[in-house]
CSV table of C-alpha atoms (C1' of nucleotides) in Angstrom, one decimal:
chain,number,residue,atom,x,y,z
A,1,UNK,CA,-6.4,148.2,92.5
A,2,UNK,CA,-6.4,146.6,89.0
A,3,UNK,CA,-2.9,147.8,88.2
A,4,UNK,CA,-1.0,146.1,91.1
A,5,UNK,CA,-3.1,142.6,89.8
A,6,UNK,CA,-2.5,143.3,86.3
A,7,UNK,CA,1.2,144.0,86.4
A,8,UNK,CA,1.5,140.9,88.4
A,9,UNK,CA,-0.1,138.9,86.1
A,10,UNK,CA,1.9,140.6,83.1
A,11,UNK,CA,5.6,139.8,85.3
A,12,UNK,CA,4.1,135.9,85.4
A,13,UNK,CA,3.6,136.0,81.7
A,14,UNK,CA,7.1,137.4,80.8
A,15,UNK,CA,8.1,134.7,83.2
A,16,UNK,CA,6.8,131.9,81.7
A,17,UNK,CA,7.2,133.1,77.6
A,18,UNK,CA,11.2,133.5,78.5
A,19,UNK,CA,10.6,130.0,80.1
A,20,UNK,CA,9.4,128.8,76.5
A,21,UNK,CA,11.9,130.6,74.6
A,22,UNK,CA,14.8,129.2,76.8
A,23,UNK,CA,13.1,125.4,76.6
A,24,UNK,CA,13.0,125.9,72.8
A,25,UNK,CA,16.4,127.1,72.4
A,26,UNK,CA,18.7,125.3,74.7
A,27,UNK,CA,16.0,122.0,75.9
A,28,UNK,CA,15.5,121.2,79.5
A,29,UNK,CA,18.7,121.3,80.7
A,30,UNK,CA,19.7,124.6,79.5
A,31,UNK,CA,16.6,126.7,81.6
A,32,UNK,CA,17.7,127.5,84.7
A,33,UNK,CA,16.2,130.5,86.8
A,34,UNK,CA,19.2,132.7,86.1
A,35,UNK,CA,18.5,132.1,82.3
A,36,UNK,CA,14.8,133.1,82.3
A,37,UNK,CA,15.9,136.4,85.0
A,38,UNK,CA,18.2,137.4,82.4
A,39,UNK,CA,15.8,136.9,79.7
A,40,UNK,CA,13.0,138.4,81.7
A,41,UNK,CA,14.8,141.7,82.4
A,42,UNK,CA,14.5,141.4,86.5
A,43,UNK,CA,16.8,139.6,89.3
A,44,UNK,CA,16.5,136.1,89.8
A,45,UNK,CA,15.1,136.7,93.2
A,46,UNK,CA,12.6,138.2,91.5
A,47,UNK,CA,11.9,135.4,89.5
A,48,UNK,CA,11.7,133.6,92.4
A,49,UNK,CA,9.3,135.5,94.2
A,50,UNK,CA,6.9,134.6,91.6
A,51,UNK,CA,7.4,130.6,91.2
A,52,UNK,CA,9.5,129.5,94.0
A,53,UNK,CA,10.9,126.6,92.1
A,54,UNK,CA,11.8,125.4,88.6
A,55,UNK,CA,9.0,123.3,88.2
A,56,UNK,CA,6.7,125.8,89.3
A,57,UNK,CA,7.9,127.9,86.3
A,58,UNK,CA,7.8,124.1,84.2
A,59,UNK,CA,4.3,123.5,85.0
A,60,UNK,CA,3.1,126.8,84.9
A,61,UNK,CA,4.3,127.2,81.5
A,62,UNK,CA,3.0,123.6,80.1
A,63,UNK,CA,-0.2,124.1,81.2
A,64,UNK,CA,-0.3,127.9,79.3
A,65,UNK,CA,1.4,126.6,76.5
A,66,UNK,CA,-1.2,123.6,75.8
A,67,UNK,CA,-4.1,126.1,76.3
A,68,UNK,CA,-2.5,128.8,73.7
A,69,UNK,CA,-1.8,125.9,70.9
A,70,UNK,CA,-5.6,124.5,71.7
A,71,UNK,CA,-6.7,128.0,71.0
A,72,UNK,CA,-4.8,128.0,67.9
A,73,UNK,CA,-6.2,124.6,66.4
A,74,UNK,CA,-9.5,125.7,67.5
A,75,UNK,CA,-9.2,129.4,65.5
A,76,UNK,CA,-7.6,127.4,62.4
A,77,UNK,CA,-10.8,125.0,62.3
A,78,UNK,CA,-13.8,127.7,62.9
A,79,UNK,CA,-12.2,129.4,60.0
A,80,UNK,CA,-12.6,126.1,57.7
A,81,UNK,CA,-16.1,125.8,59.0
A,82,UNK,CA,-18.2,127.1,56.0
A,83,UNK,CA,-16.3,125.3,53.6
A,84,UNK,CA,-17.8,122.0,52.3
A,85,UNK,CA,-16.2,118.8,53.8
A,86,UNK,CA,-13.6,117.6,51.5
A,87,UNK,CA,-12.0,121.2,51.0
A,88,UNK,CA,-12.3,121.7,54.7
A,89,UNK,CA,-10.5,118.7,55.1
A,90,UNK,CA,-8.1,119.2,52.6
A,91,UNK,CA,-7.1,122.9,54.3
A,92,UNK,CA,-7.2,121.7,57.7
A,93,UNK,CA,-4.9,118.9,56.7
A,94,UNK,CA,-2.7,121.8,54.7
A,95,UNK,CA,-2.6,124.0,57.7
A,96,UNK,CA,-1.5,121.4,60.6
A,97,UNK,CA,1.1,120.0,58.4
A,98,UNK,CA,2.7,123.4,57.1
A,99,UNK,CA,3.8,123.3,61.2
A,100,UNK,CA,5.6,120.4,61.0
A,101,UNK,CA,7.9,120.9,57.9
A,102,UNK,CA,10.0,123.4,59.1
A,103,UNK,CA,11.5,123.0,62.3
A,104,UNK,CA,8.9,125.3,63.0
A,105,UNK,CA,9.4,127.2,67.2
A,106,UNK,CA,6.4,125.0,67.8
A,107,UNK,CA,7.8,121.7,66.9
A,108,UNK,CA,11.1,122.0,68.8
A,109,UNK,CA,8.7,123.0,72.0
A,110,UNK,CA,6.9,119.9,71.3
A,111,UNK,CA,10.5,117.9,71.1
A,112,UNK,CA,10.5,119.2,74.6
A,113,UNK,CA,7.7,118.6,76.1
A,114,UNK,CA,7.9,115.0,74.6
A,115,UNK,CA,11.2,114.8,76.4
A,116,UNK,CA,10.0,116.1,79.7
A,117,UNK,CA,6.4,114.3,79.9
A,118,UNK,CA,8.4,111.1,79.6
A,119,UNK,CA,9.3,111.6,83.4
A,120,UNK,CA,7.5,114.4,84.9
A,121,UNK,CA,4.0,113.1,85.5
A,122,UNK,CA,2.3,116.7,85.7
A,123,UNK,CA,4.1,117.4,82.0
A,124,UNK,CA,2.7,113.9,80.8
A,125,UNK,CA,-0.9,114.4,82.3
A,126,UNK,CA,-1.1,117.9,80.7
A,127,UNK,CA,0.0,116.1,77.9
A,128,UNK,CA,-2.4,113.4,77.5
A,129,UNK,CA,-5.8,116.0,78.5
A,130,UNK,CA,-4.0,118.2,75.5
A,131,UNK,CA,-3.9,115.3,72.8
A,132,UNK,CA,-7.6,114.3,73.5
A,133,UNK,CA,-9.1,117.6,73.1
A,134,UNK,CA,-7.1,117.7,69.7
A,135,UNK,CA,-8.2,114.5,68.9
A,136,UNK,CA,-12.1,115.7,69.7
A,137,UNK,CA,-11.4,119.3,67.9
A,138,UNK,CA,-10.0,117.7,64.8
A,139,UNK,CA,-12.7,115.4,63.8
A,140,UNK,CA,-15.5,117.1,65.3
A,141,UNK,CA,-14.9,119.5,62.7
A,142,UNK,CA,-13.7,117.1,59.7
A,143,UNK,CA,-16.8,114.5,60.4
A,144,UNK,CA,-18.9,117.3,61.6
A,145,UNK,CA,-21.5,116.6,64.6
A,146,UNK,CA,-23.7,114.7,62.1
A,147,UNK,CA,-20.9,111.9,61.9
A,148,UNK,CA,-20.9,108.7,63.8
A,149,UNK,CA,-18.7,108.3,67.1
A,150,UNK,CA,-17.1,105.5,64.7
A,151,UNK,CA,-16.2,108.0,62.2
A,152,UNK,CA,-14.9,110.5,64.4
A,153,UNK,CA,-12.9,108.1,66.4
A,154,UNK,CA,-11.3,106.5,62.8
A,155,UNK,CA,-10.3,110.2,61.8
A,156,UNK,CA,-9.3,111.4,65.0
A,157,UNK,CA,-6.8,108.3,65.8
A,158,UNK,CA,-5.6,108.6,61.7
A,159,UNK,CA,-5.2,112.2,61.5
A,160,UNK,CA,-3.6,113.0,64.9
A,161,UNK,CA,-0.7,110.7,65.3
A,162,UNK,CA,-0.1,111.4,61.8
A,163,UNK,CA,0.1,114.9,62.3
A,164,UNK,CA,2.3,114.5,65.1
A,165,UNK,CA,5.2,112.0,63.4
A,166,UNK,CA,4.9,113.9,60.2
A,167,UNK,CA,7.2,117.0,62.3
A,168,UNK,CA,9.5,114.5,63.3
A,169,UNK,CA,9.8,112.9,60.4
A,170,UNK,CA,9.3,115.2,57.3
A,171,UNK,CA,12.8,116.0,56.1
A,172,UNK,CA,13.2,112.4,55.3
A,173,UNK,CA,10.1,111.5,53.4
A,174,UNK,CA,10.1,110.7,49.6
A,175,UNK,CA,6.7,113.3,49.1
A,176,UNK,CA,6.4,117.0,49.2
A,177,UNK,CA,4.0,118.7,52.0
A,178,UNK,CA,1.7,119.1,49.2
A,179,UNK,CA,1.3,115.4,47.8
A,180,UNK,CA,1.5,114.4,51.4
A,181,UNK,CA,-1.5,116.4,52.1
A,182,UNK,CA,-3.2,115.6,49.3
A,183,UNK,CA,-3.3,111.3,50.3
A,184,UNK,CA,-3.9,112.4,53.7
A,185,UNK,CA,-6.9,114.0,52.7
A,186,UNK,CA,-7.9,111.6,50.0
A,187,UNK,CA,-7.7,108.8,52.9
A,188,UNK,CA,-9.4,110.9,55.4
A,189,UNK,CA,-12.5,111.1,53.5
A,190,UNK,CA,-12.4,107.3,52.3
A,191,UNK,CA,-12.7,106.8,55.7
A,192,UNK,CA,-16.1,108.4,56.3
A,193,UNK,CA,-17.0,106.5,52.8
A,194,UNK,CA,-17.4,103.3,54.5
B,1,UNK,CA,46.7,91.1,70.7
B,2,UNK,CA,42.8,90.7,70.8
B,3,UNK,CA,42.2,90.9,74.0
B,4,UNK,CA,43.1,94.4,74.5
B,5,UNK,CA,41.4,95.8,71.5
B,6,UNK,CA,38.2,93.5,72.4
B,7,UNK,CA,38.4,95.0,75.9
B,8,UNK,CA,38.4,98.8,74.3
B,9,UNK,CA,35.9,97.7,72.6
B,10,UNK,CA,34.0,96.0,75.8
B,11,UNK,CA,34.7,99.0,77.9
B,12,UNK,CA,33.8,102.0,75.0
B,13,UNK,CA,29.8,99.7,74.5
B,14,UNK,CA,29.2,99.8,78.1
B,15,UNK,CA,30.3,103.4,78.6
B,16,UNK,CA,27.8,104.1,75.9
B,17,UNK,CA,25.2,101.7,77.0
B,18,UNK,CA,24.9,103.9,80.4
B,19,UNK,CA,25.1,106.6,78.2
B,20,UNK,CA,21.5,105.5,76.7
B,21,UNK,CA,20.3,104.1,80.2
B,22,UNK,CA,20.8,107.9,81.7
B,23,UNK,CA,19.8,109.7,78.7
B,24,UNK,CA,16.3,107.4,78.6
B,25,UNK,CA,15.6,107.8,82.3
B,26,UNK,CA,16.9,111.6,82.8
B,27,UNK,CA,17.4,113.2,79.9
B,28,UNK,CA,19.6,115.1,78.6
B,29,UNK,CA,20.0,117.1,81.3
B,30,UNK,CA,20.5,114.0,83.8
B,31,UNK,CA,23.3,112.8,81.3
B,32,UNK,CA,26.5,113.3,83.7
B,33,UNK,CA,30.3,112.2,83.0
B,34,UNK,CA,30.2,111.3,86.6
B,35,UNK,CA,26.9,109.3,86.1
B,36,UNK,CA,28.1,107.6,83.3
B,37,UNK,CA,31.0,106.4,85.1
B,38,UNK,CA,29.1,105.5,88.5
B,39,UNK,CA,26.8,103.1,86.1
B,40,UNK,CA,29.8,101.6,84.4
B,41,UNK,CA,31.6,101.1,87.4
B,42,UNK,CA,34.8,103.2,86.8
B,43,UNK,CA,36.6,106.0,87.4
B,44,UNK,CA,35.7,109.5,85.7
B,45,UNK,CA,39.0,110.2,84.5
B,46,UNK,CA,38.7,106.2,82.7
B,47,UNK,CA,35.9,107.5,80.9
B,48,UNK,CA,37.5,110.5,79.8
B,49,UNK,CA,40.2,108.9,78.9
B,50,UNK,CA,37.9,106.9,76.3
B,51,UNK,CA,35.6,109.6,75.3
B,52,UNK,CA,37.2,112.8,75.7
B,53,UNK,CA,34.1,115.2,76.4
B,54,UNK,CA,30.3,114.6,76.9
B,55,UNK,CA,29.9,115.6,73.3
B,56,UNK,CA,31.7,112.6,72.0
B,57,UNK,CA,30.0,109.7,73.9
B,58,UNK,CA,26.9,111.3,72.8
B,59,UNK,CA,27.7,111.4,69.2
B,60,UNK,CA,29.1,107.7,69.4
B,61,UNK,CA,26.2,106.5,71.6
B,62,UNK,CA,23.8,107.8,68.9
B,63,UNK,CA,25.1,106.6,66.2
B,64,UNK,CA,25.5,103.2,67.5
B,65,UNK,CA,21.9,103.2,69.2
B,66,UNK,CA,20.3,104.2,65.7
B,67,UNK,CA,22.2,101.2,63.8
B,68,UNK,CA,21.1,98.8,66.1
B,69,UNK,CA,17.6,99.8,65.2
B,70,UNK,CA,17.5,99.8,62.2
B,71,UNK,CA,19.0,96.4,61.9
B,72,UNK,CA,16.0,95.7,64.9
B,73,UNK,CA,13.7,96.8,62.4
B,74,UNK,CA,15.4,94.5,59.1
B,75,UNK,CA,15.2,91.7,61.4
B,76,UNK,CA,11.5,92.0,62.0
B,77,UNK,CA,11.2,92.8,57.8
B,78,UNK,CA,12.8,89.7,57.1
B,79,UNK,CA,10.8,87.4,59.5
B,80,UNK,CA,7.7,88.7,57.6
B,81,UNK,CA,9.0,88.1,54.6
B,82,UNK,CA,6.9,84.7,53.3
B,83,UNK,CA,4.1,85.9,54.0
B,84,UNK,CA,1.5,87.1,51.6
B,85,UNK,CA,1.0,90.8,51.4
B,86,UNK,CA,-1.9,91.7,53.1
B,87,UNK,CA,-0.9,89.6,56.3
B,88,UNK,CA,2.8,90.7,55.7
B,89,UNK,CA,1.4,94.0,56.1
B,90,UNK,CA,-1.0,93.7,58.8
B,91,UNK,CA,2.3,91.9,60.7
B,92,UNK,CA,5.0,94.7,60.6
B,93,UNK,CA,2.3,97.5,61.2
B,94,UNK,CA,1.3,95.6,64.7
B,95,UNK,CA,4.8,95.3,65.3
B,96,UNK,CA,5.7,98.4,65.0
B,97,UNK,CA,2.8,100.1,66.6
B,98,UNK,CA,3.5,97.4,70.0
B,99,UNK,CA,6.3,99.7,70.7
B,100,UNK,CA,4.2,102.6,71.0
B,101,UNK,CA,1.6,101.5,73.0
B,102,UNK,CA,3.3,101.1,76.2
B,103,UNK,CA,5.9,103.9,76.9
B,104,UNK,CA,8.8,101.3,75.9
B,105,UNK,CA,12.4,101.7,76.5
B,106,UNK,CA,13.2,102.8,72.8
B,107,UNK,CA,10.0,105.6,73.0
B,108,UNK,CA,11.7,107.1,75.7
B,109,UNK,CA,14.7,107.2,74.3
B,110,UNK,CA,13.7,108.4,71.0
B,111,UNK,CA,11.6,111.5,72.5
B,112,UNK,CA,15.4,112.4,73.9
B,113,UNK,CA,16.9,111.7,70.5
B,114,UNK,CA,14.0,114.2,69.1
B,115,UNK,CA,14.8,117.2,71.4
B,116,UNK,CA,18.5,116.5,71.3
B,117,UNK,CA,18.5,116.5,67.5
B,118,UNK,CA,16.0,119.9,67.5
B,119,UNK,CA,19.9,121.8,68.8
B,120,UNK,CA,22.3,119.6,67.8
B,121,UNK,CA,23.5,118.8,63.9
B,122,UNK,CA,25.4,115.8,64.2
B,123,UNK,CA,22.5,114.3,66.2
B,124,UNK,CA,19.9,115.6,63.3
B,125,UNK,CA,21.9,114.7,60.3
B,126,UNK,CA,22.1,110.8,62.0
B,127,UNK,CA,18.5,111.1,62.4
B,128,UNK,CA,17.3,112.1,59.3
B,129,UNK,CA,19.5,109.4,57.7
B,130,UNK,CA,18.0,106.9,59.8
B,131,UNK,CA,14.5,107.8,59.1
B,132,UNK,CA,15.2,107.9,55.0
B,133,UNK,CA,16.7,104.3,55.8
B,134,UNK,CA,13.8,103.0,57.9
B,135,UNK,CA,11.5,104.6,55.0
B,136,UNK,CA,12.8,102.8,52.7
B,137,UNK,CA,13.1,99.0,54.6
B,138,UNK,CA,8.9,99.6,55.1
B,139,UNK,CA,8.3,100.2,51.7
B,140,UNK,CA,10.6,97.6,50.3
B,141,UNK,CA,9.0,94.9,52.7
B,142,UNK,CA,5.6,96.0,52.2
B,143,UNK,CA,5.3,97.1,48.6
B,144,UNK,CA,8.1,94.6,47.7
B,145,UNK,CA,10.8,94.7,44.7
B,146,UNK,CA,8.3,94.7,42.0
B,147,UNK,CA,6.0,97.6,43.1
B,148,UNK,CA,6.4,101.2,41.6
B,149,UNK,CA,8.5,103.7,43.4
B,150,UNK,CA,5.0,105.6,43.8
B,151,UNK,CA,3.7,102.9,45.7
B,152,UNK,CA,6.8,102.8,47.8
B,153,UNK,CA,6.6,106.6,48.3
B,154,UNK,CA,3.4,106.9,49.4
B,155,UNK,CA,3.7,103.9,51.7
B,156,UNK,CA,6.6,105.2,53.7
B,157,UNK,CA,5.8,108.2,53.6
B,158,UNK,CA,1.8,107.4,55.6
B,159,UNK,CA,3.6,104.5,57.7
B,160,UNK,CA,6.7,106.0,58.8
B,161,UNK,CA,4.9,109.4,60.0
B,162,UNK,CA,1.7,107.5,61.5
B,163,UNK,CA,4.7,105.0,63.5
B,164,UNK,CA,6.4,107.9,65.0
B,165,UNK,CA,3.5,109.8,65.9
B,166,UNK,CA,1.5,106.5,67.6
B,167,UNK,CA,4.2,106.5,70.1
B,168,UNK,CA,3.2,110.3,71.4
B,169,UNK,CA,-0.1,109.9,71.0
B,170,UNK,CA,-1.6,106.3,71.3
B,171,UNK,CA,-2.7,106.9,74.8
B,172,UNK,CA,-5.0,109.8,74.1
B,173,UNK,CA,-6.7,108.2,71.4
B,174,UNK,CA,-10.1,106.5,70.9
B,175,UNK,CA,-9.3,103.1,69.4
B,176,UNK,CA,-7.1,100.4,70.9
B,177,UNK,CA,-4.1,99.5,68.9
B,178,UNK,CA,-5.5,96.7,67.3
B,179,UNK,CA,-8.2,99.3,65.9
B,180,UNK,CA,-5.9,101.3,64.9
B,181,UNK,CA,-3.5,98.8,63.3
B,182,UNK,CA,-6.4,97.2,61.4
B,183,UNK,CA,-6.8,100.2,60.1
B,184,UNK,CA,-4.1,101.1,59.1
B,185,UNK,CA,-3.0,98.1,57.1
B,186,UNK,CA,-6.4,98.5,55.8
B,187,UNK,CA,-5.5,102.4,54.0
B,188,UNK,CA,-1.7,100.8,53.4
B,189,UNK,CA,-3.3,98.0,51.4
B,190,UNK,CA,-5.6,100.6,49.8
B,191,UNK,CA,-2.8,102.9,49.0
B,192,UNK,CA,-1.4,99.9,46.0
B,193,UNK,CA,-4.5,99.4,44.5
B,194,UNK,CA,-5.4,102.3,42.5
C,1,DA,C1',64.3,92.2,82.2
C,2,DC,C1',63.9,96.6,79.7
C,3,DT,C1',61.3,99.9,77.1
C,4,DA,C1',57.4,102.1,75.1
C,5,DC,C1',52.6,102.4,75.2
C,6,DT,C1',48.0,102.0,77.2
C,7,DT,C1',44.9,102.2,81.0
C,8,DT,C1',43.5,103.5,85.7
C,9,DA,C1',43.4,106.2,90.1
C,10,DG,C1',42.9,110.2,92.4
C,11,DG,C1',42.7,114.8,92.8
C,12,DT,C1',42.1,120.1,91.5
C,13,DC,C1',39.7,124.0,89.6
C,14,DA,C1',36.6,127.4,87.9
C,15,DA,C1',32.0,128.0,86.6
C,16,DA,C1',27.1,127.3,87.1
C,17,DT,C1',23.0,126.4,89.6
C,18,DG,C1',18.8,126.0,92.9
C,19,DA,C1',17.5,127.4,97.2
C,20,DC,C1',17.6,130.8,100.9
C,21,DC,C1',17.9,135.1,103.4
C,22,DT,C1',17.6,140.0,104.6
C,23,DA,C1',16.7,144.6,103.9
C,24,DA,C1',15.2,148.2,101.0
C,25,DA,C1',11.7,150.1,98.0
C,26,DA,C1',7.2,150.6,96.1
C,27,DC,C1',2.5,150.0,96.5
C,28,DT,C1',-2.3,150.0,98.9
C,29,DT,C1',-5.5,151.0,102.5
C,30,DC,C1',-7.2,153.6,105.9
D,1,DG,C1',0.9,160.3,105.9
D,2,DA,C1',1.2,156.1,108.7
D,3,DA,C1',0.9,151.1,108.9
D,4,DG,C1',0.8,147.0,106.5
D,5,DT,C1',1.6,144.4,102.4
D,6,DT,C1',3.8,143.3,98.1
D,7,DT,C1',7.7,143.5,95.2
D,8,DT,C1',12.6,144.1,94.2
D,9,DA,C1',17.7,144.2,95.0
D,10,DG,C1',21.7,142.0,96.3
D,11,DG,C1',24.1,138.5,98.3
D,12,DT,C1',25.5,133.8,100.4
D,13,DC,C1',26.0,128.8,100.3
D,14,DA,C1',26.5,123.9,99.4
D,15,DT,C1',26.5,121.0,95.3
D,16,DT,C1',27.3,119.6,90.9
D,17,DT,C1',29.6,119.6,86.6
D,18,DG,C1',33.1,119.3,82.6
D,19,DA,C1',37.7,119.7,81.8
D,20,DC,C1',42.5,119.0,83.2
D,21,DC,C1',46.5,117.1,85.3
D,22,DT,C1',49.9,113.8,87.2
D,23,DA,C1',51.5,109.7,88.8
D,24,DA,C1',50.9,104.9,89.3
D,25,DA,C1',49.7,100.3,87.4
D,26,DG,C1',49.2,97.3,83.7
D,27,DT,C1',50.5,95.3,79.1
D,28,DA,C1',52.8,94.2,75.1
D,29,DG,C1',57.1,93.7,72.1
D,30,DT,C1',61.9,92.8,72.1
DNA sequence: ACTACTTTAGGTCAAATGACCTAAAACTTC
DNA sequence: GAAGTTTTAGGTCATTTGACCTAAAGTAGT
């Protein structure tokens, strides 16, 4: 009985990772159902069968896709979480910004989903809920739960557009990742100073 | 004599104004020939005639939509420009961050621009080119003529990243703008003291 | 008014796409 | 192993799209 629920869940996966592949690759206008099929390995009826329409398969996959990158950030900062504050800041800093400056797979999903949320309203919700648990995740673990809500809220609304702009924008900035980490961390932790 | 060369002209800015209106409301997969011409008001085969494929308004439309601004953004440096630093900066950083806040016209299109430019090189090398330029008009205004080229560095290279990324991110964060652009001009000013 | 050049109108064509549909095959369950 | 359910195969169909093509209309320059 577990095989028949398994293997379904398994075909929906495929699905959904060829979905993300495709998005990254060839942007919103170059998934189609046929594209994922092929990609997947089975018919596009097939495809079908599982998410009857394109954006089934869209939001589907924007909502896994959020959840698997929030997993990430969450691993990345449990395992800065015995370090003392400013070199947990400093690595946590390192580690978010090493995404953004290669055209990493991540960041050209992101360009995506960017794209999409601007008019698809599930994308953008998704979208929204994603960047506030970020926000929360990020500076609970820089400010720590000792920290005040006016701390956290400083950090969080410095750090996290920051982060976001600096994979757009990296290949045309006068500083390496490293010095650009480096003042990012230095005026993270003035922050909590005052 | 002028008046046909100011109607190519005429004819080749509105084909590529539609261009921008299509691409900011539907993406790039909305962006049509047939679209294009429907919002123009002329005949597909007219705007082939002008632009000979899809490729080519695109390239034209962005490299005209980038230079206007960027000479947006010189405007707003120059109307700064008597005031004293610290207001001069607090100025251009609320202007800037105004665009973000509500999901404005030039957001949209730029979250297009981002995912076009993630697959396409003309698109990216236009881009880049545009952010070094716009790097180095905020640093110039802000750390003015006589400030090191550290200074200027570090500047553009928090502002320009922190801009960008407001845009995705302002409306899951916990300050309001004005927070956030107090704050900001607060760590810019910071940035040129020591 | 004649000629050469530019611009517009209208149409064709092959390829791609999302949505459907039906029947066969593969499984559970009893 | 029979009946019922889930999954897969294969195909159709209307629409849309970019690229082309040809002829007509318009616009200088002489």
């Amino acid at each position: 009985m577990s095989t028949g629920n398994d293997n379904r869940s398994l075909k929906q996966k495929k699905i959904l990772d060829c979905a993300l592949k495709i998005i990254r690759d060839h942007g919103d206008a170059g998934l189609t159902m046929r594209k994922i099929a092929d990609c997947a390995g089975m018919r596009l009826s097939n495809v079908q069968y599982y998410f009857q329409s394109k954006d089934d398969v869209l939001a589907a996959m924007v909502s896994t896709y959020f959840g698997e990158c929030e997993a990430e950030l969450t691993q990345v900062a449990h395992s800065c979480e015995s370090l003392g504050r400013p070199e947990r800041t400093h690595r946590l800093i390192s580690e978010v910004l090493k995404h953004g400056t290669e055209l990493s797979d991540m960041c050209r999903v992101f360009r995506e989903l960017w794209a999409i949320s601007s008019r698809n309203d599930v994308v953008s919700g998704e979208m929204t809920t994603y960047y506030e648990s970020l926000c929360r995740v990020v500076s609970n673990s820089i400010v720590g739960t000792e920290g005040s809500s006016r701390q956290k809220a400083r950090v969080g609304s410095l750090l996290l557009p920051f982060v976001e702009g600096y994979s757009i924008t990296a290949s045309s900035l006068p500083m390496t990742v490293e010095e650009v980490a480096d003042m990012l961390t230095e005026l993270t932790l003035g922050l909590m100073d005052n």
